[in-house]
PDB file of C-alpha atoms in Angstrom:
ATOM      1  CA  MET A   1      19.283   9.092  -4.728  1.00 90.00           C
ATOM      2  CA  PHE A   2      15.851   7.492  -5.217  1.00 96.00           C
ATOM      3  CA  ARG A   3      12.494   9.101  -4.376  1.00 97.00           C
ATOM      4  CA  ILE A   4       9.325   7.070  -3.912  1.00 98.00           C
ATOM      5  CA  ALA A   5       5.800   8.336  -3.204  1.00 98.00           C
ATOM      6  CA  HIS A   6       3.491   6.111  -1.177  1.00 98.00           C
ATOM      7  CA  LEU A   7      -0.284   6.595  -1.190  1.00 98.00           C
ATOM      8  CA  THR A   8      -2.987   4.226  -0.061  1.00 98.00           C
ATOM      9  CA  ASP A   9      -6.730   3.676   0.431  1.00 97.00           C
ATOM     10  CA  PRO A  10      -8.038   6.095  -2.220  1.00 97.00           C
ATOM     11  CA  HIS A  11     -11.453   4.382  -2.211  1.00 96.00           C
ATOM     12  CA  VAL A  12     -12.177   5.715  -5.668  1.00 95.00           C
ATOM     13  CA  GLY A  13     -15.754   6.872  -6.183  1.00 87.00           C
ATOM     14  CA  PRO A  14     -18.487   7.524  -6.849  1.00 80.00           C
ATOM     15  CA  LEU A  15     -19.873   4.083  -6.122  1.00 74.00           C
ATOM     16  CA  PRO A  16     -21.509   2.598  -9.245  1.00 68.00           C
ATOM     17  CA  ARG A  17     -25.166   1.633  -9.053  1.00 73.00           C
ATOM     18  CA  PRO A  18     -25.194  -2.092  -8.235  1.00 67.00           C
ATOM     19  CA  ARG A  19     -27.643  -4.647  -9.522  1.00 70.00           C
ATOM     20  CA  LEU A  20     -29.894  -6.210  -6.918  1.00 66.00           C
ATOM     21  CA  LYS A  21     -28.210  -9.614  -7.183  1.00 63.00           C
ATOM     22  CA  GLN A  22     -24.817  -7.965  -6.564  1.00 66.00           C
ATOM     23  CA  LEU A  23     -26.059  -6.799  -3.149  1.00 68.00           C
ATOM     24  CA  LEU A  24     -27.043 -10.304  -2.034  1.00 65.00           C
ATOM     25  CA  SER A  25     -23.721 -10.645  -0.196  1.00 72.00           C
ATOM     26  CA  LYS A  26     -21.404  -8.691   2.064  1.00 81.00           C
ATOM     27  CA  ARG A  27     -21.725  -5.886  -0.494  1.00 75.00           C
ATOM     28  CA  LEU A  28     -25.069  -4.899   1.048  1.00 63.00           C
ATOM     29  CA  THR A  29     -23.438  -3.663   4.270  1.00 75.00           C
ATOM     30  CA  GLY A  30     -20.703  -1.928   2.308  1.00 70.00           C
ATOM     31  CA  TRP A  31     -23.229  -0.229   0.043  1.00 61.00           C
ATOM     32  CA  TYR A  32     -25.144   0.984   3.106  1.00 59.00           C
ATOM     33  CA  ASN A  33     -21.984   2.285   4.806  1.00 74.00           C
ATOM     34  CA  TRP A  34     -20.944   4.132   1.642  1.00 66.00           C
ATOM     35  CA  HIS A  35     -24.233   6.014   1.408  1.00 67.00           C
ATOM     36  CA  ARG A  36     -24.432   6.582   5.154  1.00 73.00           C
ATOM     37  CA  SER A  37     -20.978   8.141   5.621  1.00 65.00           C
ATOM     38  CA  ARG A  38     -18.157   7.035   3.350  1.00 71.00           C
ATOM     39  CA  GLN A  39     -19.235   9.023   0.302  1.00 66.00           C
ATOM     40  CA  ASP A  40     -18.866  12.199   2.369  1.00 70.00           C
ATOM     41  CA  LEU A  41     -15.513  11.161   3.807  1.00 81.00           C
ATOM     42  CA  HIS A  42     -13.782  10.285   0.527  1.00 86.00           C
ATOM     43  CA  ASP A  43     -13.422  13.329  -1.729  1.00 92.00           C
ATOM     44  CA  MET A  44     -12.471  12.627  -5.344  1.00 94.00           C
ATOM     45  CA  GLU A  45     -11.541  16.246  -6.096  1.00 95.00           C
ATOM     46  CA  LEU A  46      -9.160  16.154  -3.153  1.00 95.00           C
ATOM     47  CA  LEU A  47      -7.741  12.852  -4.408  1.00 96.00           C
ATOM     48  CA  ALA A  48      -7.104  14.460  -7.811  1.00 97.00           C
ATOM     49  CA  GLU A  49      -5.272  17.348  -6.098  1.00 96.00           C
ATOM     50  CA  LEU A  50      -3.158  14.861  -4.156  1.00 97.00           C
ATOM     51  CA  VAL A  51      -2.211  12.963  -7.320  1.00 97.00           C
ATOM     52  CA  ALA A  52      -1.311  16.265  -9.008  1.00 97.00           C
ATOM     53  CA  ASP A  53       0.943  17.122  -6.057  1.00 97.00           C
ATOM     54  CA  ILE A  54       2.643  13.728  -6.313  1.00 98.00           C
ATOM     55  CA  HIS A  55       3.433  14.319  -9.971  1.00 98.00           C
ATOM     56  CA  ALA A  56       4.715  17.817  -9.172  1.00 97.00           C
ATOM     57  CA  GLN A  57       7.317  16.277  -6.833  1.00 97.00           C
ATOM     58  CA  LYS A  58       8.613  14.125  -9.724  1.00 98.00           C
ATOM     59  CA  PRO A  59       9.280  10.943  -7.726  1.00 98.00           C
ATOM     60  CA  ASP A  60      11.194   8.104  -9.340  1.00 98.00           C
ATOM     61  CA  HIS A  61       8.453   5.683  -8.338  1.00 98.00           C
ATOM     62  CA  ILE A  62       4.873   5.723  -7.033  1.00 98.00           C
ATOM     63  CA  THR A  63       3.244   2.939  -5.066  1.00 98.00           C
ATOM     64  CA  CYS A  64      -0.356   2.369  -3.996  1.00 98.00           C
ATOM     65  CA  THR A  65      -1.005  -0.140  -1.213  1.00 98.00           C
ATOM     66  CA  GLY A  66      -4.585  -1.029  -1.983  1.00 96.00           C
ATOM     67  CA  ASP A  67      -8.267  -0.263  -1.621  1.00 97.00           C
ATOM     68  CA  THR A  68      -8.940   1.429  -4.918  1.00 97.00           C
ATOM     69  CA  CYS A  69     -12.313  -0.333  -4.722  1.00 96.00           C
ATOM     70  CA  ASN A  70     -15.096   0.061  -2.156  1.00 93.00           C
ATOM     71  CA  ILE A  71     -17.330  -3.020  -2.395  1.00 90.00           C
ATOM     72  CA  GLY A  72     -15.669  -4.884  -5.256  1.00 87.00           C
ATOM     73  CA  LEU A  73     -18.224  -4.184  -7.980  1.00 89.00           C
ATOM     74  CA  PRO A  74     -17.179  -5.018 -11.566  1.00 92.00           C
ATOM     75  CA  ASP A  75     -17.658  -1.372 -12.594  1.00 92.00           C
ATOM     76  CA  GLU A  76     -15.160  -0.407  -9.885  1.00 95.00           C
ATOM     77  CA  TRP A  77     -12.476  -2.489 -11.579  1.00 96.00           C
ATOM     78  CA  GLU A  78     -12.539  -0.208 -14.619  1.00 95.00           C
ATOM     79  CA  THR A  79     -12.558   2.882 -12.385  1.00 96.00           C
ATOM     80  CA  SER A  80      -9.515   1.483 -10.613  1.00 97.00           C
ATOM     81  CA  ARG A  81      -7.724   1.023 -13.925  1.00 97.00           C
ATOM     82  CA  ILE A  82      -8.400   4.658 -14.827  1.00 97.00           C
ATOM     83  CA  PHE A  83      -7.084   5.740 -11.427  1.00 98.00           C
ATOM     84  CA  MET A  84      -3.916   3.673 -11.792  1.00 98.00           C
ATOM     85  CA  GLU A  85      -3.379   5.203 -15.231  1.00 98.00           C
ATOM     86  CA  SER A  86      -3.596   8.635 -13.603  1.00 98.00           C
ATOM     87  CA  LEU A  87      -0.691   7.654 -11.352  1.00 98.00           C
ATOM     88  CA  GLY A  88       1.499   6.704 -14.284  1.00 98.00           C
ATOM     89  CA  ASP A  89       2.914   3.997 -16.479  1.00 98.00           C
ATOM     90  CA  PRO A  90       3.180   0.530 -14.867  1.00 98.00           C
ATOM     91  CA  SER A  91       6.949   0.673 -15.323  1.00 97.00           C
ATOM     92  CA  ARG A  92       7.147   3.307 -12.562  1.00 97.00           C
ATOM     93  CA  VAL A  93       3.996   2.615 -10.521  1.00 98.00           C
ATOM     94  CA  THR A  94       3.269  -0.447  -8.390  1.00 98.00           C
ATOM     95  CA  PHE A  95       0.125  -1.741  -6.699  1.00 98.00           C
ATOM     96  CA  VAL A  96      -0.751  -4.257  -4.018  1.00 98.00           C
ATOM     97  CA  PRO A  97      -4.397  -4.996  -3.143  1.00 98.00           C
ATOM     98  CA  GLY A  98      -6.385  -4.330   0.016  1.00 98.00           C
ATOM     99  CA  ASN A  99      -9.368  -5.910   1.720  1.00 96.00           C
ATOM    100  CA  HIS A 100     -11.909  -3.754  -0.170  1.00 95.00           C
ATOM    101  CA  ASP A 101     -10.368  -4.969  -3.436  1.00 97.00           C
ATOM    102  CA  ALA A 102     -11.171  -8.536  -2.322  1.00 96.00           C
ATOM    103  CA  TYR A 103     -14.529  -7.591  -0.830  1.00 92.00           C
ATOM    104  CA  VAL A 104     -16.326 -10.735  -1.970  1.00 91.00           C
ATOM    105  CA  ARG A 105     -15.156 -13.924  -3.644  1.00 91.00           C
ATOM    106  CA  GLY A 106     -14.017 -13.166  -7.197  1.00 93.00           C
ATOM    107  CA  SER A 107     -13.557  -9.423  -6.690  1.00 95.00           C
ATOM    108  CA  LEU A 108      -9.776  -9.526  -6.435  1.00 97.00           C
ATOM    109  CA  GLU A 109      -9.420 -11.716  -9.511  1.00 97.00           C
ATOM    110  CA  GLY A 110     -11.633  -9.343 -11.496  1.00 97.00           C
ATOM    111  CA  LEU A 111      -9.679  -6.286 -10.367  1.00 97.00           C
ATOM    112  CA  LEU A 112      -6.308  -7.829 -11.153  1.00 97.00           C
ATOM    113  CA  LYS A 113      -7.408  -8.606 -14.700  1.00 97.00           C
ATOM    114  CA  LYS A 114      -7.859  -4.868 -15.192  1.00 97.00           C
ATOM    115  CA  ILE A 115      -4.772  -3.566 -13.396  1.00 97.00           C
ATOM    116  CA  SER A 116      -2.350  -6.493 -13.626  1.00 97.00           C
ATOM    117  CA  PRO A 117       0.409  -4.468 -15.379  1.00 98.00           C
ATOM    118  CA  TRP A 118       0.876  -2.513 -12.136  1.00 98.00           C
ATOM    119  CA  THR A 119       1.647  -5.814 -10.371  1.00 98.00           C
ATOM    120  CA  ARG A 120       4.142  -7.063 -12.946  1.00 98.00           C
ATOM    121  CA  GLY A 121       7.372  -8.412 -11.498  1.00 98.00           C
ATOM    122  CA  ASP A 122      10.764  -8.421 -13.144  1.00 98.00           C
ATOM    123  CA  ASP A 123      10.046 -12.033 -14.146  1.00 97.00           C
ATOM    124  CA  GLY A 124       7.219 -10.792 -16.386  1.00 97.00           C
ATOM    125  CA  ARG A 125       4.419 -12.393 -14.351  1.00 97.00           C
ATOM    126  CA  GLU A 126       1.395 -10.307 -13.376  1.00 97.00           C
ATOM    127  CA  GLY A 127      -0.966 -10.664 -10.440  1.00 96.00           C
ATOM    128  CA  VAL A 128       1.367 -13.094  -8.678  1.00 97.00           C
ATOM    129  CA  PHE A 129       2.493 -12.338  -5.113  1.00 98.00           C
ATOM    130  CA  PRO A 130       5.110 -11.772  -3.916  1.00 98.00           C
ATOM    131  CA  TYR A 131       6.577  -9.939  -6.881  1.00 98.00           C
ATOM    132  CA  LEU A 132       9.946  -8.239  -7.181  1.00 98.00           C
ATOM    133  CA  ARG A 133      10.955  -5.100  -9.026  1.00 98.00           C
ATOM    134  CA  ARG A 134      14.532  -3.847  -9.065  1.00 97.00           C
ATOM    135  CA  TYR A 135      15.516  -0.252  -9.753  1.00 96.00           C
ATOM    136  CA  GLY A 136      19.262  -0.308  -9.319  1.00 95.00           C
ATOM    137  CA  ASP A 137      19.957  -0.599  -5.588  1.00 94.00           C
ATOM    138  CA  ILE A 138      16.237  -0.408  -4.772  1.00 97.00           C
ATOM    139  CA  ALA A 139      14.213  -3.633  -4.548  1.00 98.00           C
ATOM    140  CA  ILE A 140      10.420  -3.417  -4.232  1.00 98.00           C
ATOM    141  CA  ILE A 141       8.657  -6.542  -2.959  1.00 98.00           C
ATOM    142  CA  GLY A 142       4.862  -6.571  -3.315  1.00 98.00           C
ATOM    143  CA  LEU A 143       2.758  -8.769  -1.017  1.00 98.00           C
ATOM    144  CA  SER A 144      -0.983  -9.408  -1.005  1.00 98.00           C
ATOM    145  CA  SER A 145      -2.867  -9.564   2.287  1.00 98.00           C
ATOM    146  CA  ALA A 146      -6.237  -9.232   0.516  1.00 98.00           C
ATOM    147  CA  ILE A 147      -8.736 -12.005   1.194  1.00 97.00           C
ATOM    148  CA  PRO A 148     -12.555 -12.118   1.131  1.00 95.00           C
ATOM    149  CA  THR A 149     -14.044 -12.013   4.630  1.00 94.00           C
ATOM    150  CA  LEU A 150     -17.411 -12.152   6.375  1.00 91.00           C
ATOM    151  CA  PRO A 151     -19.537  -9.014   6.914  1.00 89.00           C
ATOM    152  CA  PHE A 152     -18.057  -6.585   9.469  1.00 89.00           C
ATOM    153  CA  VAL A 153     -14.642  -8.271   9.164  1.00 92.00           C
ATOM    154  CA  ALA A 154     -11.728  -6.579   7.382  1.00 94.00           C
ATOM    155  CA  SER A 155      -8.796  -8.781   8.339  1.00 97.00           C
ATOM    156  CA  GLY A 156      -6.051  -9.927   6.007  1.00 98.00           C
ATOM    157  CA  ARG A 157      -3.710 -12.852   5.596  1.00 98.00           C
ATOM    158  CA  ILE A 158      -0.481 -13.455   3.696  1.00 98.00           C
ATOM    159  CA  GLY A 159      -0.429 -17.235   3.989  1.00 97.00           C
ATOM    160  CA  SER A 160       2.414 -19.670   4.537  1.00 98.00           C
ATOM    161  CA  GLN A 161       3.413 -20.144   0.886  1.00 98.00           C
ATOM    162  CA  GLN A 162       3.562 -16.432   0.089  1.00 98.00           C
ATOM    163  CA  THR A 163       5.537 -15.828   3.281  1.00 98.00           C
ATOM    164  CA  LYS A 164       7.963 -18.613   2.369  1.00 98.00           C
ATOM    165  CA  ASN A 165       8.477 -17.178  -1.120  1.00 98.00           C
ATOM    166  CA  ALA A 166       8.928 -13.674   0.269  1.00 98.00           C
ATOM    167  CA  GLU A 167      11.470 -14.868   2.820  1.00 98.00           C
ATOM    168  CA  GLU A 168      13.529 -16.560   0.123  1.00 98.00           C
ATOM    169  CA  MET A 169      13.349 -13.403  -1.983  1.00 98.00           C
ATOM    170  CA  LEU A 170      14.360 -11.134   0.906  1.00 98.00           C
ATOM    171  CA  SER A 171      17.148 -13.482   1.984  1.00 98.00           C
ATOM    172  CA  GLU A 172      18.653 -13.541  -1.500  1.00 97.00           C
ATOM    173  CA  LEU A 173      18.422  -9.767  -1.841  1.00 97.00           C
ATOM    174  CA  GLY A 174      19.876  -9.309   1.641  1.00 95.00           C
ATOM    175  CA  ARG A 175      23.121 -10.957   0.588  1.00 94.00           C
ATOM    176  CA  ASP A 176      23.845  -7.809  -1.411  1.00 93.00           C
ATOM    177  CA  PRO A 177      24.744  -5.036   1.074  1.00 88.00           C
ATOM    178  CA  SER A 178      24.026  -2.420  -1.591  1.00 90.00           C
ATOM    179  CA  CYS A 179      20.350  -3.467  -1.889  1.00 95.00           C
ATOM    180  CA  PHE A 180      17.602  -1.437  -0.159  1.00 96.00           C
ATOM    181  CA  ARG A 181      14.536  -3.690   0.259  1.00 98.00           C
ATOM    182  CA  ILE A 182      11.069  -2.115   0.426  1.00 98.00           C
ATOM    183  CA  ILE A 183       8.067  -4.308   1.286  1.00 98.00           C
ATOM    184  CA  LEU A 184       4.569  -3.222   0.212  1.00 98.00           C
ATOM    185  CA  ILE A 185       1.502  -4.635   1.963  1.00 98.00           C
ATOM    186  CA  HIS A 186      -1.989  -3.347   2.687  1.00 98.00           C
ATOM    187  CA  HIS A 187      -2.597  -4.452   6.286  1.00 98.00           C
ATOM    188  CA  PRO A 188      -0.309  -3.314   9.118  1.00 98.00           C
ATOM    189  CA  PRO A 189       1.974  -6.351   9.276  1.00 98.00           C
ATOM    190  CA  HIS A 190       2.883  -6.206  12.954  1.00 97.00           C
ATOM    191  CA  ILE A 191       1.125  -7.623  16.004  1.00 97.00           C
ATOM    192  CA  GLY A 192      -1.256  -5.006  17.377  1.00 96.00           C
ATOM    193  CA  GLY A 193      -1.082  -2.983  14.164  1.00 96.00           C
ATOM    194  CA  ALA A 194      -4.890  -3.071  13.855  1.00 97.00           C
ATOM    195  CA  ASP A 195      -7.789  -4.153  16.043  1.00 96.00           C
ATOM    196  CA  PRO A 196      -8.997  -7.770  15.957  1.00 95.00           C
ATOM    197  CA  GLY A 197     -11.231  -8.267  12.951  1.00 96.00           C
ATOM    198  CA  ARG A 198      -9.170  -5.704  11.010  1.00 96.00           C
ATOM    199  CA  ASN A 199      -5.712  -7.116  11.637  1.00 98.00           C
ATOM    200  CA  LEU A 200      -3.272  -9.258   9.689  1.00 98.00           C
ATOM    201  CA  THR A 201      -4.072 -12.655  11.151  1.00 98.00           C
ATOM    202  CA  ASP A 202      -0.603 -14.059  10.486  1.00 97.00           C
ATOM    203  CA  ALA A 203       1.327 -11.007  11.694  1.00 98.00           C
ATOM    204  CA  LYS A 204       3.348 -13.214  14.039  1.00 98.00           C
ATOM    205  CA  ARG A 205       4.595 -15.214  11.056  1.00 98.00           C
ATOM    206  CA  PHE A 206       5.479 -12.000   9.207  1.00 98.00           C
ATOM    207  CA  GLU A 207       7.373 -10.637  12.220  1.00 98.00           C
ATOM    208  CA  GLY A 208       9.348 -13.870  12.432  1.00 98.00           C
ATOM    209  CA  MET A 209      10.305 -13.586   8.769  1.00 98.00           C
ATOM    210  CA  ILE A 210      11.554 -10.016   9.220  1.00 98.00           C
ATOM    211  CA  LYS A 211      13.511 -11.012  12.300  1.00 98.00           C
ATOM    212  CA  ARG A 212      15.300 -13.706  10.291  1.00 98.00           C
ATOM    213  CA  VAL A 213      15.966 -11.978   6.953  1.00 98.00           C
ATOM    214  CA  GLY A 214      15.130  -8.301   7.473  1.00 97.00           C
ATOM    215  CA  ALA A 215      14.152  -5.459   5.186  1.00 97.00           C
ATOM    216  CA  GLU A 216      14.972  -1.768   5.098  1.00 96.00           C
ATOM    217  CA  LEU A 217      11.453  -0.305   4.872  1.00 97.00           C
ATOM    218  CA  ILE A 218       7.872  -1.632   5.116  1.00 98.00           C
ATOM    219  CA  LEU A 219       4.962   0.438   3.770  1.00 98.00           C
ATOM    220  CA  HIS A 220       1.272  -0.239   4.431  1.00 98.00           C
ATOM    221  CA  GLY A 221      -2.190   1.302   4.517  1.00 97.00           C
ATOM    222  CA  HIS A 222      -5.565   0.093   5.863  1.00 97.00           C
ATOM    223  CA  ASN A 223      -5.824   2.165   9.060  1.00 95.00           C
ATOM    224  CA  HIS A 224      -6.392   5.485   7.243  1.00 94.00           C
ATOM    225  CA  VAL A 225      -3.887   7.132   9.554  1.00 93.00           C
ATOM    226  CA  GLY A 226      -0.220   8.044   9.371  1.00 91.00           C
ATOM    227  CA  SER A 227       1.770   5.808  11.695  1.00 93.00           C
ATOM    228  CA  LEU A 228       5.271   4.628  12.522  1.00 93.00           C
ATOM    229  CA  ALA A 229       6.311   1.360  14.160  1.00 94.00           C
ATOM    230  CA  HIS A 230       9.429  -0.831  14.074  1.00 95.00           C
ATOM    231  CA  LEU A 231      10.095  -4.543  13.758  1.00 97.00           C
ATOM    232  CA  ASP A 232      13.238  -6.321  14.837  1.00 96.00           C
ATOM    233  CA  GLY A 233      15.523  -7.305  11.979  1.00 96.00           C
ATOM    234  CA  PRO A 234      18.954  -8.924  11.854  1.00 94.00           C
ATOM    235  CA  ARG A 235      20.549  -5.528  11.105  1.00 88.00           C
ATOM    236  CA  GLY A 236      18.473  -3.547  13.581  1.00 90.00           C
ATOM    237  CA  PRO A 237      14.980  -2.018  13.738  1.00 93.00           C
ATOM    238  CA  VAL A 238      12.993  -1.979  10.474  1.00 95.00           C
ATOM    239  CA  PRO A 239      10.599   0.991  10.079  1.00 95.00           C
ATOM    240  CA  VAL A 240       6.956   0.098   9.383  1.00 97.00           C
ATOM    241  CA  ILE A 241       5.165   3.161   8.043  1.00 96.00           C
ATOM    242  CA  GLY A 242       1.449   3.568   7.379  1.00 96.00           C
ATOM    243  CA  ALA A 243      -0.092   6.381   5.354  1.00 96.00           C
ATOM    244  CA  PRO A 244      -3.508   8.037   5.693  1.00 95.00           C
ATOM    245  CA  SER A 245      -6.252   7.541   3.133  1.00 96.00           C
ATOM    246  CA  ALA A 246      -5.426   9.486  -0.014  1.00 96.00           C
ATOM    247  CA  SER A 247      -8.977  10.859  -0.266  1.00 95.00           C
ATOM    248  CA  ALA A 248     -10.070  11.510   3.350  1.00 92.00           C
ATOM    249  CA  ARG A 249     -11.539  14.992   3.792  1.00 87.00           C
ATOM    250  CA  GLU A 250     -12.056  14.940   7.574  1.00 78.00           C
ATOM    251  CA  GLY A 251     -10.158  13.948  10.692  1.00 69.00           C
ATOM    252  CA  THR A 252      -7.018  14.987  12.525  1.00 65.00           C
ATOM    253  CA  LEU A 253      -3.809  15.978  10.759  1.00 65.00           C
ATOM    254  CA  THR A 254      -2.606  12.366  10.585  1.00 70.00           C
ATOM    255  CA  HIS A 255      -6.011  11.169   9.319  1.00 79.00           C
ATOM    256  CA  LYS A 256      -6.626  13.706   6.565  1.00 89.00           C
ATOM    257  CA  ALA A 257      -5.704  12.920   2.976  1.00 93.00           C
ATOM    258  CA  GLY A 258      -1.973  12.605   2.533  1.00 95.00           C
ATOM    259  CA  TYR A 259       0.915  10.588   1.223  1.00 97.00           C
ATOM    260  CA  HIS A 260       4.539  10.021   2.123  1.00 97.00           C
ATOM    261  CA  LEU A 261       7.450  11.020  -0.049  1.00 97.00           C
ATOM    262  CA  PHE A 262      10.595   9.039   0.756  1.00 97.00           C
ATOM    263  CA  THR A 263      14.134   9.938  -0.243  1.00 96.00           C
ATOM    264  CA  ILE A 264      16.684   7.123  -0.156  1.00 95.00           C
ATOM    265  CA  ASP A 265      20.296   8.234  -0.371  1.00 92.00           C
ATOM    266  CA  ARG A 266      23.730   6.915   0.513  1.00 87.00           C
ATOM    267  CA  ASP A 267      26.860   8.006   2.306  1.00 83.00           C
ATOM    268  CA  GLU A 268      30.048   6.194   3.247  1.00 79.00           C
ATOM    269  CA  THR A 269      28.231   4.123   5.909  1.00 79.00           C
ATOM    270  CA  GLY A 270      25.326   2.968   3.754  1.00 80.00           C
ATOM    271  CA  PHE A 271      21.746   4.127   3.209  1.00 87.00           C
ATOM    272  CA  LEU A 272      20.016   7.236   4.505  1.00 89.00           C
ATOM    273  CA  LEU A 273      16.200   7.417   4.612  1.00 92.00           C
ATOM    274  CA  LYS A 274      14.162  10.606   4.887  1.00 92.00           C
ATOM    275  CA  ALA A 275      10.362  10.916   4.721  1.00 93.00           C
ATOM    276  CA  GLU A 276       8.045  13.858   4.167  1.00 94.00           C
ATOM    277  CA  LEU A 277       4.298  13.951   4.796  1.00 93.00           C
ATOM    278  CA  ARG A 278       2.382  15.831   2.107  1.00 95.00           C
ATOM    279  CA  GLY A 279      -1.370  16.311   1.875  1.00 93.00           C
ATOM    280  CA  LEU A 280      -4.352  18.341   3.015  1.00 90.00           C
ATOM    281  CA  LYS A 281      -3.171  21.279   5.114  1.00 89.00           C
ATOM    282  CA  PRO A 282      -5.297  23.162   7.666  1.00 86.00           C
ATOM    283  CA  ASP A 283      -5.876  25.970   5.153  1.00 87.00           C
ATOM    284  CA  GLY A 284      -7.495  23.516   2.718  1.00 87.00           C
ATOM    285  CA  THR A 285      -4.627  23.407   0.246  1.00 91.00           C
ATOM    286  CA  VAL A 286      -2.454  20.407  -0.591  1.00 92.00           C
ATOM    287  CA  GLY A 287       1.253  20.610   0.135  1.00 93.00           C
ATOM    288  CA  GLY A 288       4.072  19.681   2.493  1.00 92.00           C
ATOM    289  CA  MET A 289       3.277  19.179   6.184  1.00 87.00           C
ATOM    290  CA  GLY A 290       6.736  18.411   7.541  1.00 85.00           C
ATOM    291  CA  MET A 291       9.249  15.615   7.832  1.00 84.00           C
ATOM    292  CA  LEU A 292       8.458  12.369   9.611  1.00 80.00           C
ATOM    293  CA  SER A 293      10.424  11.668  12.763  1.00 66.00           C
ATOM    294  CA  LEU A 294      12.533   8.804  11.441  1.00 66.00           C
ATOM    295  CA  ALA A 295      15.852   7.526  12.626  1.00 52.00           C
ATOM    296  CA  ARG A 296      18.354   7.456   9.796  1.00 48.00           C
ATOM    297  CA  ILE A 297      18.605   4.029   8.243  1.00 49.00           C
ATOM    298  CA  ARG A 298      22.239   3.091   7.895  1.00 48.00           C
ATOM    299  CA  GLN A 299      23.316  -0.164   6.328  1.00 44.00           C
ATOM    300  CA  SER A 300      27.043  -0.695   6.601  1.00 37.00           C
ATOM    301  CA  GLN A 301      28.871  -1.971   3.548  1.00 31.00           C
ATOM    302  CA  GLU A 302      30.671  -4.439   5.797  1.00 34.00           C
ATOM    303  CA  GLN A 303      27.469  -6.201   6.820  1.00 38.00           C
ATOM    304  CA  SER A 304      26.544  -9.386   5.008  1.00 30.00           C
TER     305      SER A 304
END
């Protein structure tokens, strides 16, 4: 049995005071939006409670699918490192970046210099995507969809080379019927997963890759809402699961701060997947809010 906690979009604050020259870019609109509404939406005390609840569940692994930053300021890179340290040692915590981490040109590179150990693959390389981490039968594949964009645009892109490398990785892993492959990505990777201007622009390419080589579970963030979709894979439907923002104080039950706790187990037919939503409850406390409605993922030992 393997248990993995997935949180996303913590948008760690407060926002540092920027220098004037740092606002002469897309950061100006982001800075305005933070002070207009985002600073009230993202609650750091609530985020701390959520992280404490994650640790109380004692998962085998924790993953964060991006947006530790808000407008990509250099001071936010250090804050992100402190946040990642609060999640745990890089050997049991993984990270993939989001669009706010790549807010302007150079932001992503600066962030990765600070938190690269949480992107380290089994080959020892850091900040290189896709990366692979194996934990026995569990294989975690980290992708980056984070790219700098124009103001009022929050789209992402994987790119042809990263997709090609990921497909080769997934294909090789898929030859082992005892391997459970988990893909991490920030943007919803399916067509229609987000509105135009916020979507993964090469989602069609990603869907084609999954249809050819498959995966057992895909985790993402970006939409700040809990969601469930499926993509066609060679062994059947592949669940695509989004989590709400880990620091959101307001919204409906699926929008409020939360994370997913997955349990991956086995029986004589293959893998079994269960998922629990934990987070901000209606009474203001943090705890379990029920199981997700997932079909059991079974991967027969006879399949190749």
